[in-house]
Amino acid sequence: MRVEDPVVLVNELILPPSVEESLHQLVAEHRDAGKLLDAGLAPTRTALFVGLPGVGKTLAARWVASELNQPLIVLDLASVMSSFLGRTGANVRRVLDYARSSRAVLLLDELDAVAKRRDDTTEIGELKRLVTVLLQEIDSWPEGSLLLAATNHGDLLDPAVWRRFEVVLDFPLPDVEALKTGIRSLLGGSEVDGAFADFLARMYQGETLSFVEREVLRARRISTMNGSDLSEVLLGTARERFRRLPANERGPMAARMLKESPLSQRSVSEITGVSRDTLRKYLSLEGLGEASA
């Protein structure tokens, strides 16, 4: 068990509008529970966050706890499975009892650890007991408290687990706009302009914001230690990623980047290694029109 009190948010919460709205709804229900109670209703007690590692599930739990001005209690079920398997579920129940009696938000992290180990025939009895304890605790979670759970592998969860949660939120990989926002936030007051942030966002498509954060922070460290220009360090990283793309993808992507960003043909050519003639060819083939030289 890990207790975060006070909860410190070191990064901006950047999520799709639908997920953000649902999180705001959770917070509003618990802040103004009286309105629901007057209508014979209760705030949401349990919510499940589903998505790949690094898409913001834990950050979202921190944000909720911070907004409610409550501590965040985190129970890493993967650690529980490896450390306590062979004992009874009393260890887990003890943690949940503590969270239940505290004015805090509880996060059951890596819930899929339970599902992934169900085929372990050497420990199946203890696993079943642990799953039973968790399901019972989720079912009986008291009104007015909030239990969150996170899983990287929703497909591994038993249907009985899904049914226990009143709200299920899917956290997708960030789109280009979310990546732009995250990169600009990470760059802070640096001299790197918006066009360059746009380019980086396109280079990191398909990655999580957590991964991009590591890359940008690494570049900032290199820049600080070597006294080099941050944009040059970032450019080197981006150039390496771009040139690892299949050859038949580099031309079209460079042309699209040229059309959709304020960068000139010369800048895009230098960054990507795609010649200006090739850029013009793909602009013409894809009907993207002309772009500044």
PDB file of C-alpha atoms in Angstrom, residues 177 180 184 192-202 254-269 271 290-293:
ATOM      1  CA  GLU A 177      -3.654  17.377 -30.747  1.00  0.00           C
ATOM      2  CA  LYS A 180       0.931  18.804 -29.186  1.00  0.00           C
ATOM      3  CA  ARG A 184       4.137  22.348 -25.400  1.00  0.00           C
ATOM      4  CA  VAL A 192      11.120  25.967 -29.360  1.00  0.00           C
ATOM      5  CA  ASP A 193       8.260  27.280 -31.492  1.00  0.00           C
ATOM      6  CA  GLY A 194       4.804  25.866 -32.066  1.00  0.00           C
ATOM      7  CA  ALA A 195       5.593  24.578 -35.549  1.00  0.00           C
ATOM      8  CA  PHE A 196       8.372  22.433 -34.156  1.00  0.00           C
ATOM      9  CA  ALA A 197       6.047  21.098 -31.438  1.00  0.00           C
ATOM     10  CA  ASP A 198       3.593  20.169 -34.207  1.00  0.00           C
ATOM     11  CA  PHE A 199       6.313  18.247 -36.002  1.00  0.00           C
ATOM     12  CA  LEU A 200       7.317  16.390 -32.826  1.00  0.00           C
ATOM     13  CA  ALA A 201       3.693  15.465 -32.180  1.00  0.00           C
ATOM     14  CA  ARG A 202       3.474  13.834 -35.610  1.00  0.00           C
ATOM     15  CA  ALA A 254       7.028  14.604 -44.983  1.00  0.00           C
ATOM     16  CA  ALA A 255       4.737  16.111 -47.633  1.00  0.00           C
ATOM     17  CA  ARG A 256       1.754  16.017 -45.273  1.00  0.00           C
ATOM     18  CA  MET A 257       3.844  17.586 -42.528  1.00  0.00           C
ATOM     19  CA  LEU A 258       4.886  20.335 -44.930  1.00  0.00           C
ATOM     20  CA  LYS A 259       1.289  21.057 -45.893  1.00  0.00           C
ATOM     21  CA  GLU A 260      -0.110  20.981 -42.361  1.00  0.00           C
ATOM     22  CA  SER A 261       2.594  22.959 -40.540  1.00  0.00           C
ATOM     23  CA  PRO A 262       4.143  26.411 -41.043  1.00  0.00           C
ATOM     24  CA  LEU A 263       7.563  24.848 -41.741  1.00  0.00           C
ATOM     25  CA  SER A 264       9.140  25.652 -45.107  1.00  0.00           C
ATOM     26  CA  GLN A 265      10.155  23.083 -47.715  1.00  0.00           C
ATOM     27  CA  ARG A 266      13.781  23.680 -46.809  1.00  0.00           C
ATOM     28  CA  SER A 267      13.158  23.070 -43.086  1.00  0.00           C
ATOM     29  CA  VAL A 268      11.123  19.914 -43.677  1.00  0.00           C
ATOM     30  CA  SER A 269      13.752  18.616 -46.095  1.00  0.00           C
ATOM     31  CA  ILE A 271      14.608  17.591 -40.768  1.00  0.00           C
ATOM     32  CA  GLU A 290       1.823  23.786 -53.081  1.00  0.00           C
ATOM     33  CA  ALA A 291       3.630  24.856 -49.936  1.00  0.00           C
ATOM     34  CA  SER A 292       6.087  27.599 -49.191  1.00  0.00           C
ATOM     35  CA  ALA A 293       9.628  27.123 -50.340  1.00  0.00           C
TER      36      ALA A 293
END
